[in-house]
Amino acid sequence: MTIPNWRMRFVNGAARTQNTRAEQEEAEFLEFIATVVRPAFSSIAQQLLEKGRTVTPHETRASCGITVTNGMTEEITFRVLRQTLPNSVVPSIEVKMHERRGLRIQSKTVPLSSGSEKQVSLRETKSEEIVAAFFKFYAEAQRNLN
């Protein structure tokens, strides 16, 4: 009796040659971090270091982020995450910053391309868009601290 190929993949998982969709999305996101997010964060860090801020990077397989501090005050934490849609993977942003007058911490997750109707895939996203989004939220964080 011959077992169909798809059944063999379930019997012997180590013999498979195709990546799952999750593995493909993770590989695409890791490439996105290396080619788009790290250069954007490097540009952001350079600009903030000139202003006397400390920038600490955080990277995992699921996100890439930075925390900006001024002395002992944490001003903002900005992370780029991936969001899986039926037809593509799009970047989203998680921001943690002080609420007005710095009393409480607020956290929000928004799509990177919040200004357009169509969400842009990882392949279509540019470093400049990440830099612009960061400084938009950083300006808001600065206002909230005052």
PDB file of C-alpha atoms in Angstrom:
ATOM      1  CA  MET A   1       0.000   0.000   0.000  1.00  0.00           C
ATOM      2  CA  THR A   2       1.307   3.424  -0.934  1.00  0.00           C
ATOM      3  CA  ILE A   3       0.692   6.275   1.516  1.00  0.00           C
ATOM      4  CA  PRO A   4       0.003   9.666  -0.112  1.00  0.00           C
ATOM      5  CA  ASN A   5       2.751  12.263   0.270  1.00  0.00           C
ATOM      6  CA  TRP A   6       0.723  14.581   2.529  1.00  0.00           C
ATOM      7  CA  ARG A   7       0.221  11.778   5.046  1.00  0.00           C
ATOM      8  CA  MET A   8       3.924  11.045   5.111  1.00  0.00           C
ATOM      9  CA  ARG A   9       4.605  14.620   6.181  1.00  0.00           C
ATOM     10  CA  PHE A  10       2.472  14.101   9.261  1.00  0.00           C
ATOM     11  CA  VAL A  11       4.044  10.718  10.021  1.00  0.00           C
ATOM     12  CA  ASN A  12       7.614  11.885   9.548  1.00  0.00           C
ATOM     13  CA  GLY A  13       7.730  15.628  10.294  1.00  0.00           C
ATOM     14  CA  ALA A  14      11.524  15.722  10.107  1.00  0.00           C
ATOM     15  CA  ALA A  15      11.431  14.706   6.449  1.00  0.00           C
ATOM     16  CA  ARG A  16       9.427  17.702   5.307  1.00  0.00           C
ATOM     17  CA  THR A  17      11.047  20.146   2.923  1.00  0.00           C
ATOM     18  CA  GLN A  18       8.491  22.956   2.943  1.00  0.00           C
ATOM     19  CA  ASN A  19       8.392  25.644   5.589  1.00  0.00           C
ATOM     20  CA  THR A  20       5.134  26.336   7.343  1.00  0.00           C
ATOM     21  CA  ARG A  21       3.477  29.698   6.884  1.00  0.00           C
ATOM     22  CA  ALA A  22       4.523  30.695  10.418  1.00  0.00           C
ATOM     23  CA  GLU A  23       8.157  29.841   9.665  1.00  0.00           C
ATOM     24  CA  GLN A  24       8.034  31.835   6.422  1.00  0.00           C
ATOM     25  CA  GLU A  25       6.494  34.834   8.207  1.00  0.00           C
ATOM     26  CA  GLU A  26       9.105  34.672  10.959  1.00  0.00           C
ATOM     27  CA  ALA A  27      11.929  34.546   8.403  1.00  0.00           C
ATOM     28  CA  GLU A  28      10.412  37.500   6.545  1.00  0.00           C
ATOM     29  CA  PHE A  29      10.109  39.476   9.793  1.00  0.00           C
ATOM     30  CA  LEU A  30      13.716  38.717  10.822  1.00  0.00           C
ATOM     31  CA  GLU A  31      14.906  39.935   7.422  1.00  0.00           C
ATOM     32  CA  PHE A  32      12.730  43.056   7.860  1.00  0.00           C
ATOM     33  CA  ILE A  33      14.379  43.736  11.231  1.00  0.00           C
ATOM     34  CA  ALA A  34      17.849  43.400   9.757  1.00  0.00           C
ATOM     35  CA  THR A  35      17.306  45.474   6.614  1.00  0.00           C
ATOM     36  CA  VAL A  36      14.731  48.094   7.672  1.00  0.00           C
ATOM     37  CA  VAL A  37      14.273  48.363  11.440  1.00  0.00           C
ATOM     38  CA  ARG A  38      17.905  48.289  12.611  1.00  0.00           C
ATOM     39  CA  PRO A  39      18.980  51.059  10.174  1.00  0.00           C
ATOM     40  CA  ALA A  40      15.964  53.132  11.278  1.00  0.00           C
ATOM     41  CA  PHE A  41      16.798  52.644  14.957  1.00  0.00           C
ATOM     42  CA  SER A  42      20.445  53.478  14.267  1.00  0.00           C
ATOM     43  CA  SER A  43      19.373  56.791  12.717  1.00  0.00           C
ATOM     44  CA  ILE A  44      17.033  57.508  15.639  1.00  0.00           C
ATOM     45  CA  ALA A  45      19.736  56.667  18.190  1.00  0.00           C
ATOM     46  CA  GLN A  46      22.259  58.932  16.496  1.00  0.00           C
ATOM     47  CA  GLN A  47      19.856  61.891  16.592  1.00  0.00           C
ATOM     48  CA  LEU A  48      18.907  61.271  20.239  1.00  0.00           C
ATOM     49  CA  LEU A  49      22.490  60.735  21.425  1.00  0.00           C
ATOM     50  CA  GLU A  50      23.286  64.215  20.124  1.00  0.00           C
ATOM     51  CA  LYS A  51      20.579  65.502  22.511  1.00  0.00           C
ATOM     52  CA  GLY A  52      22.080  63.652  25.474  1.00  0.00           C
ATOM     53  CA  ARG A  53      19.562  60.805  25.603  1.00  0.00           C
ATOM     54  CA  THR A  54      20.369  57.160  26.290  1.00  0.00           C
ATOM     55  CA  VAL A  55      18.960  54.670  23.781  1.00  0.00           C
ATOM     56  CA  THR A  56      18.714  51.000  24.726  1.00  0.00           C
ATOM     57  CA  PRO A  57      17.834  48.439  22.027  1.00  0.00           C
ATOM     58  CA  HIS A  58      15.667  45.352  22.641  1.00  0.00           C
ATOM     59  CA  GLU A  59      15.346  42.588  20.068  1.00  0.00           C
ATOM     60  CA  THR A  60      13.575  39.240  20.020  1.00  0.00           C
ATOM     61  CA  ARG A  61      12.275  37.011  17.251  1.00  0.00           C
ATOM     62  CA  ALA A  62       8.852  38.649  17.610  1.00  0.00           C
ATOM     63  CA  SER A  63       9.760  42.331  18.014  1.00  0.00           C
ATOM     64  CA  CYS A  64      12.483  44.936  17.846  1.00  0.00           C
ATOM     65  CA  GLY A  65      12.398  48.024  20.022  1.00  0.00           C
ATOM     66  CA  ILE A  66      14.230  50.827  21.764  1.00  0.00           C
ATOM     67  CA  THR A  67      13.834  52.574  25.101  1.00  0.00           C
ATOM     68  CA  VAL A  68      14.831  56.227  25.412  1.00  0.00           C
ATOM     69  CA  THR A  69      15.850  57.641  28.790  1.00  0.00           C
ATOM     70  CA  ASN A  70      16.893  61.095  29.891  1.00  0.00           C
ATOM     71  CA  GLY A  71      18.882  60.687  33.092  1.00  0.00           C
ATOM     72  CA  MET A  72      16.672  58.536  35.332  1.00  0.00           C
ATOM     73  CA  THR A  73      13.454  59.289  33.413  1.00  0.00           C
ATOM     74  CA  GLU A  74      12.204  56.774  30.870  1.00  0.00           C
ATOM     75  CA  GLU A  75      10.720  58.896  28.101  1.00  0.00           C
ATOM     76  CA  ILE A  76       9.403  56.279  25.658  1.00  0.00           C
ATOM     77  CA  THR A  77       9.562  52.633  24.662  1.00  0.00           C
ATOM     78  CA  PHE A  78       8.947  52.058  20.966  1.00  0.00           C
ATOM     79  CA  ARG A  79       8.648  48.556  19.478  1.00  0.00           C
ATOM     80  CA  VAL A  80       8.016  47.275  15.973  1.00  0.00           C
ATOM     81  CA  LEU A  81       5.952  44.076  15.846  1.00  0.00           C
ATOM     82  CA  ARG A  82       4.479  41.984  13.085  1.00  0.00           C
ATOM     83  CA  GLN A  83       0.771  41.560  12.515  1.00  0.00           C
ATOM     84  CA  THR A  84      -0.434  38.696  10.377  1.00  0.00           C
ATOM     85  CA  LEU A  85      -3.281  39.403   7.978  1.00  0.00           C
ATOM     86  CA  PRO A  86      -4.898  36.840   5.675  1.00  0.00           C
ATOM     87  CA  ASN A  87      -2.839  37.920   2.653  1.00  0.00           C
ATOM     88  CA  SER A  88       0.272  39.518   4.131  1.00  0.00           C
ATOM     89  CA  VAL A  89       2.310  40.447   7.166  1.00  0.00           C
ATOM     90  CA  VAL A  90       2.299  44.126   8.150  1.00  0.00           C
ATOM     91  CA  PRO A  91       4.336  46.042  10.725  1.00  0.00           C
ATOM     92  CA  SER A  92       2.650  47.488  13.782  1.00  0.00           C
ATOM     93  CA  ILE A  93       3.972  49.686  16.558  1.00  0.00           C
ATOM     94  CA  GLU A  94       3.686  49.410  20.308  1.00  0.00           C
ATOM     95  CA  VAL A  95       4.406  52.590  22.229  1.00  0.00           C
ATOM     96  CA  LYS A  96       4.729  52.985  26.005  1.00  0.00           C
ATOM     97  CA  MET A  97       4.999  56.496  27.360  1.00  0.00           C
ATOM     98  CA  HIS A  98       3.803  58.647  30.230  1.00  0.00           C
ATOM     99  CA  GLU A  99       0.310  60.051  30.108  1.00  0.00           C
ATOM    100  CA  ARG A 100      -0.230  63.766  30.548  1.00  0.00           C
ATOM    101  CA  ARG A 101       1.926  65.214  33.347  1.00  0.00           C
ATOM    102  CA  GLY A 102       3.810  61.916  33.597  1.00  0.00           C
ATOM    103  CA  LEU A 103       1.644  60.321  36.283  1.00  0.00           C
ATOM    104  CA  ARG A 104       0.773  56.994  34.601  1.00  0.00           C
ATOM    105  CA  ILE A 105       2.197  54.897  31.783  1.00  0.00           C
ATOM    106  CA  GLN A 106       0.010  54.410  28.721  1.00  0.00           C
ATOM    107  CA  SER A 107       0.513  51.688  26.163  1.00  0.00           C
ATOM    108  CA  LYS A 108      -0.945  51.584  22.686  1.00  0.00           C
ATOM    109  CA  THR A 109      -0.510  49.432  19.619  1.00  0.00           C
ATOM    110  CA  VAL A 110      -1.186  50.992  16.230  1.00  0.00           C
ATOM    111  CA  PRO A 111      -0.495  50.071  12.599  1.00  0.00           C
ATOM    112  CA  LEU A 112       2.637  51.672  11.190  1.00  0.00           C
ATOM    113  CA  SER A 113       0.770  53.125   8.222  1.00  0.00           C
ATOM    114  CA  SER A 114      -2.008  54.716  10.287  1.00  0.00           C
ATOM    115  CA  GLY A 115      -2.322  57.650   7.878  1.00  0.00           C
ATOM    116  CA  SER A 116      -3.290  55.574   4.850  1.00  0.00           C
ATOM    117  CA  GLU A 117      -6.278  53.351   4.256  1.00  0.00           C
ATOM    118  CA  LYS A 118      -4.210  50.395   3.046  1.00  0.00           C
ATOM    119  CA  GLN A 119      -1.762  48.762   5.428  1.00  0.00           C
ATOM    120  CA  VAL A 120       1.679  48.378   3.886  1.00  0.00           C
ATOM    121  CA  SER A 121       3.394  44.979   3.966  1.00  0.00           C
ATOM    122  CA  LEU A 122       6.836  44.402   5.467  1.00  0.00           C
ATOM    123  CA  ARG A 123       8.428  44.386   2.002  1.00  0.00           C
ATOM    124  CA  GLU A 124       6.932  47.796   1.140  1.00  0.00           C
ATOM    125  CA  THR A 125       7.898  49.493   4.424  1.00  0.00           C
ATOM    126  CA  LYS A 126      10.841  51.904   4.419  1.00  0.00           C
ATOM    127  CA  SER A 127      13.174  52.898   7.261  1.00  0.00           C
ATOM    128  CA  GLU A 128      12.083  56.526   6.877  1.00  0.00           C
ATOM    129  CA  GLU A 129       8.500  55.575   7.791  1.00  0.00           C
ATOM    130  CA  ILE A 130       9.675  54.018  11.047  1.00  0.00           C
ATOM    131  CA  VAL A 131      11.814  57.063  11.865  1.00  0.00           C
ATOM    132  CA  ALA A 132       8.892  59.419  11.147  1.00  0.00           C
ATOM    133  CA  ALA A 133       6.510  57.340  13.282  1.00  0.00           C
ATOM    134  CA  PHE A 134       9.001  57.269  16.158  1.00  0.00           C
ATOM    135  CA  PHE A 135       9.513  61.031  16.205  1.00  0.00           C
ATOM    136  CA  LYS A 136       5.760  61.626  16.000  1.00  0.00           C
ATOM    137  CA  PHE A 137       5.234  59.574  19.166  1.00  0.00           C
ATOM    138  CA  TYR A 138       8.404  60.940  20.781  1.00  0.00           C
ATOM    139  CA  ALA A 139       7.097  64.510  20.382  1.00  0.00           C
ATOM    140  CA  GLU A 140       3.865  63.414  22.063  1.00  0.00           C
ATOM    141  CA  ALA A 141       5.859  61.776  24.874  1.00  0.00           C
ATOM    142  CA  GLN A 142       7.834  64.989  25.383  1.00  0.00           C
ATOM    143  CA  ARG A 143       4.620  67.032  25.631  1.00  0.00           C
ATOM    144  CA  ASN A 144       3.190  64.586  28.177  1.00  0.00           C
ATOM    145  CA  LEU A 145       6.241  64.900  30.429  1.00  0.00           C
ATOM    146  CA  ASN A 146       5.886  68.693  30.699  1.00  0.00           C
TER     147      ASN A 146
END
